[in-house]
CSV table of C-alpha atoms in Angstrom, one decimal:
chain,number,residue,atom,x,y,z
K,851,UNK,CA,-4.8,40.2,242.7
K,852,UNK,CA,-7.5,38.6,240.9
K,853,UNK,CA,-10.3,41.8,239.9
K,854,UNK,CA,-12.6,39.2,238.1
K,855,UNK,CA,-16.6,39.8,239.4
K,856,UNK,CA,-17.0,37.4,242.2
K,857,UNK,CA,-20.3,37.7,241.7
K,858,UNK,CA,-22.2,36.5,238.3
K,859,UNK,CA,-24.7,39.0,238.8
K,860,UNK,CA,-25.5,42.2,241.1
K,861,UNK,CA,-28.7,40.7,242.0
K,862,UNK,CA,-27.4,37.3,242.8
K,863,UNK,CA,-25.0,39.5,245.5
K,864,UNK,CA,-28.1,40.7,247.1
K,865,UNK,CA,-29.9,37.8,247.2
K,866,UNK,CA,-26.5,36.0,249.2
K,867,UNK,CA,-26.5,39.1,251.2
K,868,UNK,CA,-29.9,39.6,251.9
K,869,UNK,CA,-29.7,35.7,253.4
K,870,UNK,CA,-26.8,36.5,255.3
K,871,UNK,CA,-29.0,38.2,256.9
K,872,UNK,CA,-31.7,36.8,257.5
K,873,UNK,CA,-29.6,33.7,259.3
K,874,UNK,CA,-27.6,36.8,261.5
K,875,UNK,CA,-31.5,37.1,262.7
K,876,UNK,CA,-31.1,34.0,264.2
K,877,UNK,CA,-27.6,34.1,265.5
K,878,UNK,CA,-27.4,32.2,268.6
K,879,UNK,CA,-25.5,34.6,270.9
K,880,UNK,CA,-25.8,38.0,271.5
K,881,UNK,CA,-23.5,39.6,268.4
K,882,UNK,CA,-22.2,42.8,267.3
K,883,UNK,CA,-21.0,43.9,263.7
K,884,UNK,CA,-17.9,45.6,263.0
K,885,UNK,CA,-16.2,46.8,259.3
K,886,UNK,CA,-12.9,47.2,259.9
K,887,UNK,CA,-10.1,48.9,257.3
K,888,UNK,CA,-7.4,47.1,256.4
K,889,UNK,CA,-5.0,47.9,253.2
K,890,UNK,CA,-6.9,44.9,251.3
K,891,UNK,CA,-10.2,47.1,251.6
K,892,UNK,CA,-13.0,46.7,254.1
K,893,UNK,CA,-13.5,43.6,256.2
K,894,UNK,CA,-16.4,42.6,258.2
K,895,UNK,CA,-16.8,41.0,261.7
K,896,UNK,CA,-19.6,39.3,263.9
K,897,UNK,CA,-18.3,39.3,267.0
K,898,UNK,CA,-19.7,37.6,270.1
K,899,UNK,CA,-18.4,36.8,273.9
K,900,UNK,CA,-17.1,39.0,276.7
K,901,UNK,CA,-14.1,41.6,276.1
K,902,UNK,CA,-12.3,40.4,279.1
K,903,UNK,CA,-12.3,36.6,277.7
K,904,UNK,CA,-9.3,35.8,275.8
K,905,UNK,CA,-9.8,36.4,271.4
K,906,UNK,CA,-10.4,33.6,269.5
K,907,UNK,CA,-11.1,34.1,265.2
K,908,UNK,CA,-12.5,31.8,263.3
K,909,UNK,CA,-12.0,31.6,259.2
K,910,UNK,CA,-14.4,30.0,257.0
K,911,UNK,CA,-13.6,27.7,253.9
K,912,UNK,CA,-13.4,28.9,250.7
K,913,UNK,CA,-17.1,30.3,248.9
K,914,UNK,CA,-18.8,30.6,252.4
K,915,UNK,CA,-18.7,33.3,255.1
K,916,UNK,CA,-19.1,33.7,258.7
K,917,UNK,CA,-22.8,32.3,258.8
K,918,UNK,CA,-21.4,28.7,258.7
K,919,UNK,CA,-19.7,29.1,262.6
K,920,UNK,CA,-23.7,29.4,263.6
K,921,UNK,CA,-23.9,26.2,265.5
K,922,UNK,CA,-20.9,26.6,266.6
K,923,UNK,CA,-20.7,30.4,268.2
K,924,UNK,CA,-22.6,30.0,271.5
K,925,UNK,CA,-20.2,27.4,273.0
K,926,UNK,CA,-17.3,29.4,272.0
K,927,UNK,CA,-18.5,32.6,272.8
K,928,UNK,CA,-18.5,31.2,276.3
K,929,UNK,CA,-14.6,31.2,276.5
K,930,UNK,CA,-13.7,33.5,274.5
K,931,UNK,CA,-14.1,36.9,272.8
K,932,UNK,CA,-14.9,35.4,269.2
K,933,UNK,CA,-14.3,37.3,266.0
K,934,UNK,CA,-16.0,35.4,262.8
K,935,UNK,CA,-13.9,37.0,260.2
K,936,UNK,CA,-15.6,36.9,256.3
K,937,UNK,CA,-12.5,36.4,254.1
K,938,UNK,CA,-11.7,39.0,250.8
K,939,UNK,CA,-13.0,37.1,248.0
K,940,UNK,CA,-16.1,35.4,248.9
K,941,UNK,CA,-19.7,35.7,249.3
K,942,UNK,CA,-19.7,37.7,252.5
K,943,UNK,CA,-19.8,41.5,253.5
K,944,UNK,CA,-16.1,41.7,253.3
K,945,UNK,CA,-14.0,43.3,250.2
K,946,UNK,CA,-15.1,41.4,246.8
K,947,UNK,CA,-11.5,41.4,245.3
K,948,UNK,CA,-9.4,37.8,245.2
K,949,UNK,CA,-5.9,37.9,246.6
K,950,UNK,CA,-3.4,35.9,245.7
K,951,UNK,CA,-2.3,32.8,247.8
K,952,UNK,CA,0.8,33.2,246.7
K,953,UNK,CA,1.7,36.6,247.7
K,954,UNK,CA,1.7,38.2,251.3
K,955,UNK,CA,-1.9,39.7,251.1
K,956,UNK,CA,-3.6,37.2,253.3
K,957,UNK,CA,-1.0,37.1,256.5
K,958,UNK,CA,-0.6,41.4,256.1
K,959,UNK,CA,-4.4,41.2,255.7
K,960,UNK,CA,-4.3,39.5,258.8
K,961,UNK,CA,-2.0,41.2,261.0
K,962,UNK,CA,-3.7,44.3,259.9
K,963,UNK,CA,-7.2,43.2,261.3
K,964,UNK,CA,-4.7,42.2,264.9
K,965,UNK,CA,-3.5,45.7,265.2
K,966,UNK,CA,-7.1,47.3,264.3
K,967,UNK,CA,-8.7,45.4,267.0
K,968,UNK,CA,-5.7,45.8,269.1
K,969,UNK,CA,-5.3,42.1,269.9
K,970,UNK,CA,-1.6,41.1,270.4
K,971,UNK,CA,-2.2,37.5,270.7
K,972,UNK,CA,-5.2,35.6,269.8
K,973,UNK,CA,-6.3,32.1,269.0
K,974,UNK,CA,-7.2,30.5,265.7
K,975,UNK,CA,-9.7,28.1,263.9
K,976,UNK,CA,-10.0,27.6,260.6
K,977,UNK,CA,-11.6,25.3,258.5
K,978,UNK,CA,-10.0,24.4,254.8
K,979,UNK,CA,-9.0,27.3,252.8
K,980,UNK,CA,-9.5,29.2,256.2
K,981,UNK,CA,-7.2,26.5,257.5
K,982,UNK,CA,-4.4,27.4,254.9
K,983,UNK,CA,-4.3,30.8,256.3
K,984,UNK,CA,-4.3,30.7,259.8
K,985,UNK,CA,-1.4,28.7,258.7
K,986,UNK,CA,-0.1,30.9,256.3
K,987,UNK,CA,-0.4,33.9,259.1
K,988,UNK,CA,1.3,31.4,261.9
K,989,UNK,CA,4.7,31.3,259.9
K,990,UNK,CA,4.8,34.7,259.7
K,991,UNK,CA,3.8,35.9,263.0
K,992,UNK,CA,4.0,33.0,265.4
K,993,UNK,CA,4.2,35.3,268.4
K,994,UNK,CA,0.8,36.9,267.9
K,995,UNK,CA,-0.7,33.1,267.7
K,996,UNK,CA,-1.8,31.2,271.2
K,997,UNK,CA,-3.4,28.0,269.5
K,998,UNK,CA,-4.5,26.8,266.4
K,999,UNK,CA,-7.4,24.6,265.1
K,1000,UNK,CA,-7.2,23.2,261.7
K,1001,UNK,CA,-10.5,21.8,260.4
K,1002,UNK,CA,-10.1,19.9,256.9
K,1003,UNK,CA,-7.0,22.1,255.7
K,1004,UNK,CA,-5.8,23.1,252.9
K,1005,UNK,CA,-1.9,22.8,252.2
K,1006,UNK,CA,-1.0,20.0,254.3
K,1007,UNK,CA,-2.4,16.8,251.7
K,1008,UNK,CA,-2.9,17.0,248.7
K,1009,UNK,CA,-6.0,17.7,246.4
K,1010,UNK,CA,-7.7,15.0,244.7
K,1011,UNK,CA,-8.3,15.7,241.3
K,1012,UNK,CA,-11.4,13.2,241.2
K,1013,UNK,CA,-12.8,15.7,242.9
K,1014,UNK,CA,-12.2,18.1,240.7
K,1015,UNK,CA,-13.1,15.9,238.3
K,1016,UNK,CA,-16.9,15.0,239.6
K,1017,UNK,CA,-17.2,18.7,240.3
K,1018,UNK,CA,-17.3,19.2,236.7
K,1019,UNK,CA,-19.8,16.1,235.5
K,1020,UNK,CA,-21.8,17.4,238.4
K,1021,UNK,CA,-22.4,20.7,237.1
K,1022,UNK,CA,-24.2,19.7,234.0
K,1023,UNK,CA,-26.7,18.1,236.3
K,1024,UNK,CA,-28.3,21.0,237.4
K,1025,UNK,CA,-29.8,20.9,241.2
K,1026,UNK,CA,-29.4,17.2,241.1
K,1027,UNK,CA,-25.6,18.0,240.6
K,1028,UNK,CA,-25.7,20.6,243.3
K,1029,UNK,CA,-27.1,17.9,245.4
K,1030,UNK,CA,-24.9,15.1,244.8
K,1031,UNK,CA,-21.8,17.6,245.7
K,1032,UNK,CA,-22.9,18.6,248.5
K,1033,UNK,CA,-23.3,14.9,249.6
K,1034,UNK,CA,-20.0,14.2,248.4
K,1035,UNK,CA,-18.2,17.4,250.8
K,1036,UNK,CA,-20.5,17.2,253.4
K,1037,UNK,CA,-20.2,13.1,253.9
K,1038,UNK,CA,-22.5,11.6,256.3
K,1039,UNK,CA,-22.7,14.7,258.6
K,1040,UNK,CA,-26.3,16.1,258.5
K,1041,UNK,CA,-27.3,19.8,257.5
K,1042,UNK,CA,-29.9,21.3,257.5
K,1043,UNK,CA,-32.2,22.6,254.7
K,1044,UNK,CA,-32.1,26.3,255.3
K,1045,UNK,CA,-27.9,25.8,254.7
K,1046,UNK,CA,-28.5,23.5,251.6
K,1047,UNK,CA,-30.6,25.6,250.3
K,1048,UNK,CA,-27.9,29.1,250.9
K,1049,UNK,CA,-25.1,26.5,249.5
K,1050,UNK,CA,-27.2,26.2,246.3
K,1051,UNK,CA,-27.3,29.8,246.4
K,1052,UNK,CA,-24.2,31.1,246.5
K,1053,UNK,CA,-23.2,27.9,244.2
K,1054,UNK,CA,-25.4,29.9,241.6
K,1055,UNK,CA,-24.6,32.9,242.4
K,1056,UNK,CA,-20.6,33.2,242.9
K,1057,UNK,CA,-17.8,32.8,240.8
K,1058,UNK,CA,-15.6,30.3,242.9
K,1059,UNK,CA,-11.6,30.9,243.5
K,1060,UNK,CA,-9.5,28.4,240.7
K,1061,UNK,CA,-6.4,29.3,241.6
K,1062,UNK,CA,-4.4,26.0,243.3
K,1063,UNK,CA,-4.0,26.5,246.6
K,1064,UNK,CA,-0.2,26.5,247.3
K,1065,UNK,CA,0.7,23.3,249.5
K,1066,UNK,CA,3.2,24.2,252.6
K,1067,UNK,CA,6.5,22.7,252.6
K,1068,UNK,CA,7.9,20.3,254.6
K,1069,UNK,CA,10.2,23.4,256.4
K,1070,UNK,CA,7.2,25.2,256.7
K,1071,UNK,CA,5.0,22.7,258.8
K,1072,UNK,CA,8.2,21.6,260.9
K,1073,UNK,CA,8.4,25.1,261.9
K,1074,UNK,CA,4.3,25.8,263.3
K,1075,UNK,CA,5.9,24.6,266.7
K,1076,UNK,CA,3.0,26.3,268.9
K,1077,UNK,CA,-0.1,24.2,270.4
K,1078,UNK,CA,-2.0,22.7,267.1
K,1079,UNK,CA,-5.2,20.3,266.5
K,1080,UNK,CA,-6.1,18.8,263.0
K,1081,UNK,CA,-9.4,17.2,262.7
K,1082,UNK,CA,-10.4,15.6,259.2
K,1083,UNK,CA,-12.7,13.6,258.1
K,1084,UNK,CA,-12.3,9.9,256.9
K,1085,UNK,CA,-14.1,10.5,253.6
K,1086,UNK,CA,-13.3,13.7,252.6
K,1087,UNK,CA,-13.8,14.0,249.0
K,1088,UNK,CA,-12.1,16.7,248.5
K,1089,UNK,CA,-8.2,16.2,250.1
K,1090,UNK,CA,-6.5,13.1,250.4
K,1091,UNK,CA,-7.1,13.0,254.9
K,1092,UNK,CA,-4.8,10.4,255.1
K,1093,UNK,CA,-1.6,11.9,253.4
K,1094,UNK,CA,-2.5,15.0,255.4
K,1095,UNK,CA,-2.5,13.2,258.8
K,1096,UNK,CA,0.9,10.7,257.5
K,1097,UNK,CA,2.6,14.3,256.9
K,1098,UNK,CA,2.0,15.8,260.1
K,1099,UNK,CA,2.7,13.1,262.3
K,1100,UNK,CA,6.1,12.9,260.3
K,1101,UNK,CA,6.5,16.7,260.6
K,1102,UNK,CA,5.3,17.8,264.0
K,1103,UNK,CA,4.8,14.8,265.9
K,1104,UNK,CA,3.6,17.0,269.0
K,1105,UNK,CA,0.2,18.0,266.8
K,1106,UNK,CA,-3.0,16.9,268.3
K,1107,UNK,CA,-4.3,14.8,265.3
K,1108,UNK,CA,-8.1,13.2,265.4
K,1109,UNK,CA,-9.8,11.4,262.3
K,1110,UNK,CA,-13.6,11.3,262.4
K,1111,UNK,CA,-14.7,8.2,260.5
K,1112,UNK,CA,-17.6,8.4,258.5
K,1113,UNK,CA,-17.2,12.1,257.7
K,1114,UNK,CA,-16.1,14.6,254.7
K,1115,UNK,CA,-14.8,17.6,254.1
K,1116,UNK,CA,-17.1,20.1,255.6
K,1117,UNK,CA,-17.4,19.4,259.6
K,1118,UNK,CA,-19.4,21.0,261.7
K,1119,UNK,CA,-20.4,20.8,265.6
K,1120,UNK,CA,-17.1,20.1,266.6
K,1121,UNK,CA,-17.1,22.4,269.8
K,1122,UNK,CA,-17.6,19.4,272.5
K,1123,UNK,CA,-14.0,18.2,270.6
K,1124,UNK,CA,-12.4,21.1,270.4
K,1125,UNK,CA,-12.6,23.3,273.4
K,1126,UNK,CA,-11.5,21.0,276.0
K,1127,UNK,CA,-7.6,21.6,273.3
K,1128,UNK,CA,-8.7,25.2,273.3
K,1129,UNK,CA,-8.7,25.3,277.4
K,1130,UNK,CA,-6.0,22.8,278.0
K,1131,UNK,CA,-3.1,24.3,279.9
């Protein structure tokens, strides 16, 4: 367990907070907000769609929250029961302390917030880190998962440590380094200003995870024999897309695979792609 602050500052908290918010004001489907208790602390819950339709949860990447599933949330919350769940560890609402990736906490964390909501199945997307542990939670409890979406994941490929590497020039650039990240992770999908403008914020405000994220091993993916989609992007600056999608194909040949040229790490919109998987018999 990591107990560093993951906040630099208590009024950089509330400022991330306070814009969580403000973008929850303009949520595009009706929403509730749950806390629910788990033995990693308090998490929190948007939650949007019909109880009778079947439970889908989305994860978020690593240093975001929930907010980032907002142009996504209407089209889902058509199908299915949605549960936006803000990960331990990062700038959401949900418990500040960082688990390690390489102990059980995330896939008991999990299956805790399963038997709190009562769900005994449910379907999964997650995008990068939150990619790594609806994976991590599939190995060790593939009969409470239906399907899985895996946006840009983590643990499949390899990081590339020029990444890492531009990371650090960047940051002695200031906002012009901020910028010229974001260009680098987001590719040549567009975003709008309001999100630039909360990634700068939490990029100021939050003390990011530096532990490596533990890659799976070749036993591991062989073994995620239930429905999967992986969608990465051509120019992802962050993971190497094309050792990811080599590995996959090798390991679980049945995988859904799709590789949007022209694009990075972070991708977003991808509902018109990814439901008809989601609905597919």
């Amino acid at each position: 367990m990591n107990r560093k602050a993951v906040y630099k500052s208590e009024d950089g908290k509330a400022a991330i907070l306070k814009k969580y918010d403000l973008l929850l004001t303009k949520w595009p489907a009706p929403y509730k907000e749950l806390y629910v208790d788990t033995r990693y602390g308090k998490t929190y819950i948007i939650t949007s769609g019909d109880n009778l339709l079947p439970p889908l949860i989305l994860l978020h990447g690593s240093g975001s929250n929930s907010s980032m599933w907002f142009g996504d949330i209407a089209e889902y919350a058509k199908y299915y029961k949605v549960f936006a769940v803000d990960i331990p560890g990062d700038p959401g609402k949900s418990e500040e302390l960082q688990y390690s990736l390489k102990s059980a906490a995330y896939s008991e964390w999990m299956n805790d917030i399963l038997t709190i909501l009562q769900l005994q199945k449910a379907t999964f997307i997650g995008i990068s880190l939150g990619a790594w542990m609806v994976i991590n939670f599939a190995l060790k409890h593939k009969a409470k998962v239906e399907k899985v979406v895996l946006i840009s994941p983590s643990g499949i490929g390899a990081q590339k440590i020029s990444f890492l590497l531009k990371s650090i020039v960047f940051s002695f650039l200031g906002d012009k380094g901020v910028d010229k990240i974001i260009r680098e992770v987001t590719g040549n999908q567009p975003i709008s200003e309001e999100m630039v403008n909360y990634i700068k914020l939490i990029n100021s405000n939050f003390n990011y995870r530096t532990e490596p994220i533990p890659i799976f091993t070749d036993n591991e993916i062989s073994d995620l024999n239930i429905p999967l989609m992986m969608i990465v992007g051509e120019k992802d600056a962050m993971l190497h897309s094309e050792k990811s999608i080599a590995r996959l194909s090798r390991l679980l040949p049945t995988a859904n695979i799709n590789l949007l040229p022209d694009y990075g790490h972070v991708l977003f919109n991808l509902t018109s792609r990814i439901l008809p998987f989601l609905l597919s018999r």
